[in-house]
C-alpha positions as a printed NumPy array, in Angstrom:
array([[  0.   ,   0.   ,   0.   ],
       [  2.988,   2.066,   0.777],
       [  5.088,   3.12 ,   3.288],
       [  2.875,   6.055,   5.227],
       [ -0.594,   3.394,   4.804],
       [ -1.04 ,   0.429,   7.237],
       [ -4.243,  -0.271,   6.74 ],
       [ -7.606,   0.249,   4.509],
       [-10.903,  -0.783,   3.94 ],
       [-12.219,  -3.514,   1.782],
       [-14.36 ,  -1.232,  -0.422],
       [-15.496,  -3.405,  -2.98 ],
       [-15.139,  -7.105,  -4.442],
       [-15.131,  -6.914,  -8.278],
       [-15.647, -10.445,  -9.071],
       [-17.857, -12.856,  -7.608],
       [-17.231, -16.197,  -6.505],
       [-17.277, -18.932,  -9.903],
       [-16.333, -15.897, -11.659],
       [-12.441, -16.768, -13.677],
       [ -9.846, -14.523, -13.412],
       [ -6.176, -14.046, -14.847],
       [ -2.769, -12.592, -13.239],
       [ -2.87 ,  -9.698, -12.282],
       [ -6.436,  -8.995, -13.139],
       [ -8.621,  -6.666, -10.494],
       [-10.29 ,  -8.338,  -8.257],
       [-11.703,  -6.114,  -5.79 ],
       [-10.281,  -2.323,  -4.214],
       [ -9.056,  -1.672,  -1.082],
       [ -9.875,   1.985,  -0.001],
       [ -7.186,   3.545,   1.939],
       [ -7.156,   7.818,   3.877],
       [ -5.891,   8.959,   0.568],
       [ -6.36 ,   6.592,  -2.903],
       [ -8.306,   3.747,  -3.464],
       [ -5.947,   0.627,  -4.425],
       [ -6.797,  -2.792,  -6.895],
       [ -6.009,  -5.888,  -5.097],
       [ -4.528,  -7.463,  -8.198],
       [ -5.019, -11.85 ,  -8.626],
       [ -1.858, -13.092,  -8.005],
       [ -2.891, -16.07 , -10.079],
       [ -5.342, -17.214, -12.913],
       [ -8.115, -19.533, -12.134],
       [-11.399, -19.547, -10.341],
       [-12.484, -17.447,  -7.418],
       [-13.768, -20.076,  -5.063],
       [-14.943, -18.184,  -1.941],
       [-14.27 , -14.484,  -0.219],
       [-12.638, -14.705,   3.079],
       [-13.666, -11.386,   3.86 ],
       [-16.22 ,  -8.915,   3.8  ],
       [-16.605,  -5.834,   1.971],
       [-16.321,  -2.87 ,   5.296],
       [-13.851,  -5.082,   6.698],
       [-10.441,  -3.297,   7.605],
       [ -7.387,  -5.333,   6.123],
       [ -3.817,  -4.649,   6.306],
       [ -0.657,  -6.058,   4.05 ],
       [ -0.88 ,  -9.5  ,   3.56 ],
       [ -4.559, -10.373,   4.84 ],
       [ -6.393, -13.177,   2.923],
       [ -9.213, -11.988,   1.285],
       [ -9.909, -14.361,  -0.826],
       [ -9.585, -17.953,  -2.172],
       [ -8.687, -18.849,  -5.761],
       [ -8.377, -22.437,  -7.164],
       [ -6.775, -23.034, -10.332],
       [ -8.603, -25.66 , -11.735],
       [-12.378, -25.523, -13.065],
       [-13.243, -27.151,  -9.691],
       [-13.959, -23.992,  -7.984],
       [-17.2  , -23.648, -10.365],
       [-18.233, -26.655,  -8.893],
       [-17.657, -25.428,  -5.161],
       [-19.483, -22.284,  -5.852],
       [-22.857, -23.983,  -7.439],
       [-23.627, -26.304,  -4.007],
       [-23.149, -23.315,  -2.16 ],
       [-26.496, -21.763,  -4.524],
       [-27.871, -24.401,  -3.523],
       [-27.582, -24.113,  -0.003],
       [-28.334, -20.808,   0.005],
       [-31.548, -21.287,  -1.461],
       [-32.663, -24.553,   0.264],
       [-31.716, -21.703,   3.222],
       [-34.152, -19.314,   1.243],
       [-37.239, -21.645,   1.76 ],
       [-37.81 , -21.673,   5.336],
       [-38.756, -18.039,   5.299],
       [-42.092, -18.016,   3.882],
       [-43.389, -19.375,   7.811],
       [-42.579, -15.962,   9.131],
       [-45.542, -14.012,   7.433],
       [-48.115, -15.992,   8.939],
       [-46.533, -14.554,  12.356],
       [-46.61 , -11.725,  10.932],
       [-50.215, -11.799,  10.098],
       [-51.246, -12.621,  13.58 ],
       [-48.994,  -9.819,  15.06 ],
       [-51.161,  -6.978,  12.847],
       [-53.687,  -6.747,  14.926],
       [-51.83 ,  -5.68 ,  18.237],
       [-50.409,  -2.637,  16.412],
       [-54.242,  -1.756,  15.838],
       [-54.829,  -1.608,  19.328],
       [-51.731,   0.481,  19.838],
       [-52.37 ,   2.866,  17.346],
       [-55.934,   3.37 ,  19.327],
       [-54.621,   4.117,  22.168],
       [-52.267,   6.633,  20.7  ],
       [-55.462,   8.585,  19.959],
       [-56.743,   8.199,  23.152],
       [-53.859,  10.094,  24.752],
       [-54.085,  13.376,  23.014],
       [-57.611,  13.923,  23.597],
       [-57.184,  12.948,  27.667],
       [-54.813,  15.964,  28.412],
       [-55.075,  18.815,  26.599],
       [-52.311,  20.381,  27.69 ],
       [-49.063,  18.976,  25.663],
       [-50.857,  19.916,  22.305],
       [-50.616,  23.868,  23.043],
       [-46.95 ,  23.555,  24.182],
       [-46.052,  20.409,  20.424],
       [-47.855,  23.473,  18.831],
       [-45.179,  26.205,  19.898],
       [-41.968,  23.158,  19.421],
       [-40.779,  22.777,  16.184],
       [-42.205,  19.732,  14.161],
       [-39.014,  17.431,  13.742],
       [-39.082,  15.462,  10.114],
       [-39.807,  11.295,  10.339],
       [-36.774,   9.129,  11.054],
       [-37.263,   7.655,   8.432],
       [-36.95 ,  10.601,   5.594],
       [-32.934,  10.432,   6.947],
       [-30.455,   8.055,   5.665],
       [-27.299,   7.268,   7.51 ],
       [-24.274,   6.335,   5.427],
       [-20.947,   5.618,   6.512],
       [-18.275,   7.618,   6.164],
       [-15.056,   7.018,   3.282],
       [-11.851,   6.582,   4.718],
       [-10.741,   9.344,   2.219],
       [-13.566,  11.762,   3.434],
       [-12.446,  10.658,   7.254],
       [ -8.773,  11.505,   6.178],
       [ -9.958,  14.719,   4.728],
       [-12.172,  15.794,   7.905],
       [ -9.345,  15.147,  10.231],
       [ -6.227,  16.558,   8.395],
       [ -8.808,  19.927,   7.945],
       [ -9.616,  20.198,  11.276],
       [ -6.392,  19.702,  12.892],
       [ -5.744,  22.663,  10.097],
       [ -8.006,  24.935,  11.804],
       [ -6.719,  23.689,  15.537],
       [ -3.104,  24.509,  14.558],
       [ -2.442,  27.436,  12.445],
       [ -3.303,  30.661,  12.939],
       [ -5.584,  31.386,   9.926],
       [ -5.685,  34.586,   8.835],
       [ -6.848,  35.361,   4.711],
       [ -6.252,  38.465,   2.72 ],
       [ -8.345,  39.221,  -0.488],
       [ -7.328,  41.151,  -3.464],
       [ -8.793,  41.681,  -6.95 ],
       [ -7.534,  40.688, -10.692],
       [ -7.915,  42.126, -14.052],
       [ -8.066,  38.868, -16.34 ],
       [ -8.153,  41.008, -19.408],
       [ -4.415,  40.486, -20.641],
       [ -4.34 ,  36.794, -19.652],
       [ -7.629,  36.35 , -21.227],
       [ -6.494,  38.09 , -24.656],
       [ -3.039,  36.172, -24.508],
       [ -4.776,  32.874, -24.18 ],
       [ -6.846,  33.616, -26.995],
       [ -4.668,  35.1  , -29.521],
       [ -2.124,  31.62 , -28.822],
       [ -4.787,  29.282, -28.103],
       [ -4.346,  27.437, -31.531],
       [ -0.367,  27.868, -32.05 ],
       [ -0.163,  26.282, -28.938],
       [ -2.219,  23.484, -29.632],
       [ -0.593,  22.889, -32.479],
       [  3.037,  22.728, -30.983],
       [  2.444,  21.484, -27.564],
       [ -0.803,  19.017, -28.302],
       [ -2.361,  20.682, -24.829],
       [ -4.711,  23.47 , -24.365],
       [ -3.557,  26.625, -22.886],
       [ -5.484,  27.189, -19.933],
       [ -5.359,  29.865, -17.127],
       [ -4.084,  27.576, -14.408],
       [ -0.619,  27.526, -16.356],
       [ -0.575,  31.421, -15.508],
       [ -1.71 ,  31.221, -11.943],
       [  1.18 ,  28.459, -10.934],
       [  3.773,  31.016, -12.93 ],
       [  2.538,  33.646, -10.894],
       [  2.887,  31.703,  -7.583],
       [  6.299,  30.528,  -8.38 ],
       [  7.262,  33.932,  -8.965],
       [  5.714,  34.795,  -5.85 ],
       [  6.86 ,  32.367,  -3.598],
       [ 10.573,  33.348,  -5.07 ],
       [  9.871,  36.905,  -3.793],
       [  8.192,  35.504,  -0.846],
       [ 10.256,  32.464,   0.609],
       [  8.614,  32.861,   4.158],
       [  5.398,  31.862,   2.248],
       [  7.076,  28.725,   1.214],
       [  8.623,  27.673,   4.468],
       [  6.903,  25.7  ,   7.596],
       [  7.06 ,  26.176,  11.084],
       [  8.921,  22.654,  12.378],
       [  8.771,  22.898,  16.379],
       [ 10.644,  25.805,  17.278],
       [ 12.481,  26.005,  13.754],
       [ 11.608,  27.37 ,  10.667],
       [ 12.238,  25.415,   7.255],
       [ 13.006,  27.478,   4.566],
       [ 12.359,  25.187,   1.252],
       [ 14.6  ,  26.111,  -1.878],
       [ 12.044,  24.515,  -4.199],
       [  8.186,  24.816,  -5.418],
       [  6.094,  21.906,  -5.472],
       [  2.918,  22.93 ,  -6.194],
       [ -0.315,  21.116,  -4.823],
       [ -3.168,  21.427,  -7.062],
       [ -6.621,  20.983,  -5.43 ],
       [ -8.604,  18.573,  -7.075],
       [-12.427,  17.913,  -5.953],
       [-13.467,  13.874,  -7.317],
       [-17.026,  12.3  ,  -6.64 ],
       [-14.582,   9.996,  -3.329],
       [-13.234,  13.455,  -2.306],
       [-10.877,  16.002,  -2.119],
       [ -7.515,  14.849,  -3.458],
       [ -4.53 ,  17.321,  -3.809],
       [ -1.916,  16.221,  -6.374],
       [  1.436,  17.951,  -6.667],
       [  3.294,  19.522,  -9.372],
       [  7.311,  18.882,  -8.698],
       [  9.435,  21.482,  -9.404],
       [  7.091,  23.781, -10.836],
       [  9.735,  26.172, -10.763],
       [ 11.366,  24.597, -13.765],
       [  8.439,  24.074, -15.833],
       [  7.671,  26.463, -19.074],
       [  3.574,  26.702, -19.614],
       [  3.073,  23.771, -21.893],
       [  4.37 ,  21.061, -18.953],
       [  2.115,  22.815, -16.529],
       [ -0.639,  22.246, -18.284],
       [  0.067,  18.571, -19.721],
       [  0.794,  17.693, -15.998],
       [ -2.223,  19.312, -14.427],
       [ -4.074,  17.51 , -17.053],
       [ -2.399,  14.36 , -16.472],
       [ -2.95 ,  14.236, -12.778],
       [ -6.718,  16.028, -12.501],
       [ -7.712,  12.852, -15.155],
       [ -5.64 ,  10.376, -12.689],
       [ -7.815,  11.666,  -9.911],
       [-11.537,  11.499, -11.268],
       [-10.586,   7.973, -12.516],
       [ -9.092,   6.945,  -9.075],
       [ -5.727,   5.712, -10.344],
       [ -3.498,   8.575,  -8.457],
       [ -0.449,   6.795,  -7.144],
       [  0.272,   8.179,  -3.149],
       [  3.863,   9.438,  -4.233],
       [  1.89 ,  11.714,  -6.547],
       [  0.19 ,  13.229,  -4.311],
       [  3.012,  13.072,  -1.489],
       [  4.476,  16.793,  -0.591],
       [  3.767,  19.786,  -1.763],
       [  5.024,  23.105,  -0.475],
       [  2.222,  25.332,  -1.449],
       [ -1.119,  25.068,  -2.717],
       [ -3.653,  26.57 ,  -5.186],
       [ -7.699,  26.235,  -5.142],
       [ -9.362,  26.841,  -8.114],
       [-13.37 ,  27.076,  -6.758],
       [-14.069,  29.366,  -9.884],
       [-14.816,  25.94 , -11.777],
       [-17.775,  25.41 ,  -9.49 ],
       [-19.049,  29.122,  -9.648],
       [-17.474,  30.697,  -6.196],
       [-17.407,  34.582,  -6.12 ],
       [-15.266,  34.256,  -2.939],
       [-13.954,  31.839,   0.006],
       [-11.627,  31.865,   2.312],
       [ -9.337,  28.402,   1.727],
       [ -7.984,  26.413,   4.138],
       [ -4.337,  25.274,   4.7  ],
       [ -3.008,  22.104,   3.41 ],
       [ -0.657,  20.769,   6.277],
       [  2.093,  20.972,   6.565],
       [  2.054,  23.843,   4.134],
       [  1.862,  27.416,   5.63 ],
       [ -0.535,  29.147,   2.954],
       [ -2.885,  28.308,   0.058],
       [ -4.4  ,  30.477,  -2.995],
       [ -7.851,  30.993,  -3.785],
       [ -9.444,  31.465,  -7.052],
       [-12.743,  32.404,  -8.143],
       [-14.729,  33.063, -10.921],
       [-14.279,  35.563, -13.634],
       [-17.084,  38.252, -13.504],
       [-17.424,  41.207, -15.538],
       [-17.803,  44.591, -13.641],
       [-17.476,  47.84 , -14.517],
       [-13.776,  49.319, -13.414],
       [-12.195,  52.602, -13.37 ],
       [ -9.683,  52.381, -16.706],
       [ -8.124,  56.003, -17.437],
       [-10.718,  57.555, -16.166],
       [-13.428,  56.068, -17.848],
       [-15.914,  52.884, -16.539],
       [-15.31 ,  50.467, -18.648],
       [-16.489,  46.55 , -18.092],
       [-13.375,  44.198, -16.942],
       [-13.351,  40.375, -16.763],
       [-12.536,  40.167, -12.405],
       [-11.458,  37.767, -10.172],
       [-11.171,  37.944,  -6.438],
       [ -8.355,  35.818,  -5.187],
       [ -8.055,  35.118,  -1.691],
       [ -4.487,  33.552,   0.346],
       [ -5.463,  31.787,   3.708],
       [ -1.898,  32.236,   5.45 ],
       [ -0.442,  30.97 ,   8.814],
       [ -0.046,  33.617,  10.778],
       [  2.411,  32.633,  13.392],
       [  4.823,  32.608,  10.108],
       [  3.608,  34.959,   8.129],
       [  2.967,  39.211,   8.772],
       [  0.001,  40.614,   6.898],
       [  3.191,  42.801,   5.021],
       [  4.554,  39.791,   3.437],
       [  0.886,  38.157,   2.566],
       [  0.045,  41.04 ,   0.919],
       [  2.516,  41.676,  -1.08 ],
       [  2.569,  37.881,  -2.042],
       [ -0.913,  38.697,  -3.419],
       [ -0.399,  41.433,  -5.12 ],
       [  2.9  ,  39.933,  -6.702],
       [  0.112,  37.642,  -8.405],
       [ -1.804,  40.548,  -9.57 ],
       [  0.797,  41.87 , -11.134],
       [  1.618,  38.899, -13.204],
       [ -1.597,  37.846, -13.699],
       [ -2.629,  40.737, -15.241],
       [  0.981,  41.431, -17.425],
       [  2.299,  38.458, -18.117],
       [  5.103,  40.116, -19.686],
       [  6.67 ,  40.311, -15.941],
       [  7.597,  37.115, -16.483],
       [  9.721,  37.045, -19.285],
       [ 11.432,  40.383, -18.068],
       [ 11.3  ,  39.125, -14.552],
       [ 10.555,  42.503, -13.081]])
């Protein structure tokens, strides 16, 4: 499973028993506090029985199932059929019980109507109380081991740091218009679309090279000052919130960004992240403008000390020379710890990514 996983959960069996399998072939997943993992057949023959249940918590090297490699585990699986449905006949006796039992709920249900009219008392004081909805309109469903992971590792966020988020604004015009006059040379060379989260990461690099307290971590009473940018890319999938990480980032040019956010945001709906990908990480940016946020204040990936919202791109009317003129904006937003960080080296973090953001030119100056 790796080296920081013990343990999981037996999510799901993919096969059944009779069912034939080959080596190496997926036979059920094991879901662990950050991926979900195939439990691969070791051999090729016949599943002839689980050994254990799907919920079940297994660790390295637990026996989960039993696979013979002959065609005689068909013929263990088709007694047990029968069994189970010789097993299946004795039921039917239970609905006569059942049918002599419906009368006493009659009886019951009388005297329920009985009460309220005796006192007349509780009725004023149910009609002031709000009027709780039937248990049975609720479902309760068990938590993920990934959502667990997540709820923990976010909470012990808030416990530990001292949050504190600064907000500034973002003129999308020139990224917009660069994007589209490129769009299809790019393409063409690079076989990727250019997107705008290529420009945000370029602008936090540059940042975070202005910045380095952003980039460091508080480690007991030290401070460790990281001379590289990793990158963690928030990435919301129907298990969760996964956060895969973009090494070096420093060294990448536009078209890699993009290929590799591409690469690891399809990894992550399809469930086939590997842990080292997602290992690390010594920053991170949120991207809730996909969804349709207008503004949120992020929380910190540990052990990271500060994380970048974005939002969506609205058009409102801005001061340009004097005149009011309509502007693609976007609020951006960095959550920051702020037993690390002062508000004078946030800030100017943020406003570093303004000024990229909205020349890109900066960069290639690097001014």
């Amino acid at each position: 499973m790796g080296e920081s996983i013990t343990d999981g959960t037996l999510a799901t069996f993919l096969k059944k028993p009779g069912d034939r399998v080959e080596v190496d072939e997926p036979i059920a997943q094991v879901e662990t506090d950050k991926v979900t993992i195939d439990v691969n057949s070791p051999e090729a023959g016949v599943i002839q029985e689980f050994v254990a249940k799907e919920g079940d918590t297994v660790e390295p090297g637990t026996k989960i199932a039993v696979i013979s490699k002959s065609a005689e585990g068909v013929t263990h699986v088709a007694p047990s059929d029968e069994k189970s449905s010789e097993k299946a006949a004795p039921p039917p006796p239970p609905p006569s019980v059942e049918k002599k039992e419906k009368p006493k709920p009659k009886v019951e249900t009388t005297s329920v109507i009985e009460k309220p009219k005796e006192t007349s008392s509780p009725p004023k004081l149910s009609a002031t109380e709000p009027q709780l909805p039937p248990k049975d309109r609720e479902r309760r469903v068990p938590m993920t081991r990934l959502r667990k992971r997540v709820a923990t590792r976010l909470k012990d966020s808030q416990n530990t740091f001292a949050l504190l988020t600064t907000f500034n604004e973002v003129d999308m015009t020139n990224l917009m218009k660069l994007r589209s006059d490129y769009k299809d040379a790019f393409v063409e060379k690079h076989g990727v679309k250019l997107g705008l989260m290529s420009g945000f990461v370029k602008a936090a690099v540059s940042a975070l090279q202005n910045q380095p307290i952003v980039n460091a971590v508080i480690d007991s009473d030290d401070i460790i000052y990281r001379d590289y940018v990793d990158i963690s890319i928030a990435v919301g999938t129907p298990k969760g919130l996964v956060v895969p990480v973009l090494r070096d980032a420093g060294r990448m040019n536009f078209a890699e960004v993009e290929k590799e956010i591409n690469t690891l945001a399809k990894k992550a709906t399809d469930g086939t992240i590997s842990i080292d990908e997602m290992a690390g990480g010594t920053f991170t940016i949120s991207n809730g403008g996909v969804y349709g946020s207008l503004l949120s204040t992020p929380i910190i990936n540990p052990p990271q000390s500060a994380i970048l919202g974005m939002h969506s791109i609205v058009s409102r009317p801005m001061v340009v020379g004097g005149n009011i003129v309509p502007r693609p904006m976007m609020y951006i937003a960095l959550t920051y710890d702020h037993r690390l960080i002062d508000g004078r080296e946030a800030v100017f973090f943020l406003r570093r990514i303004k000024d990229v953001v909205e020349d890109p030119r900066r960069l290639l100056l690097d001014i």
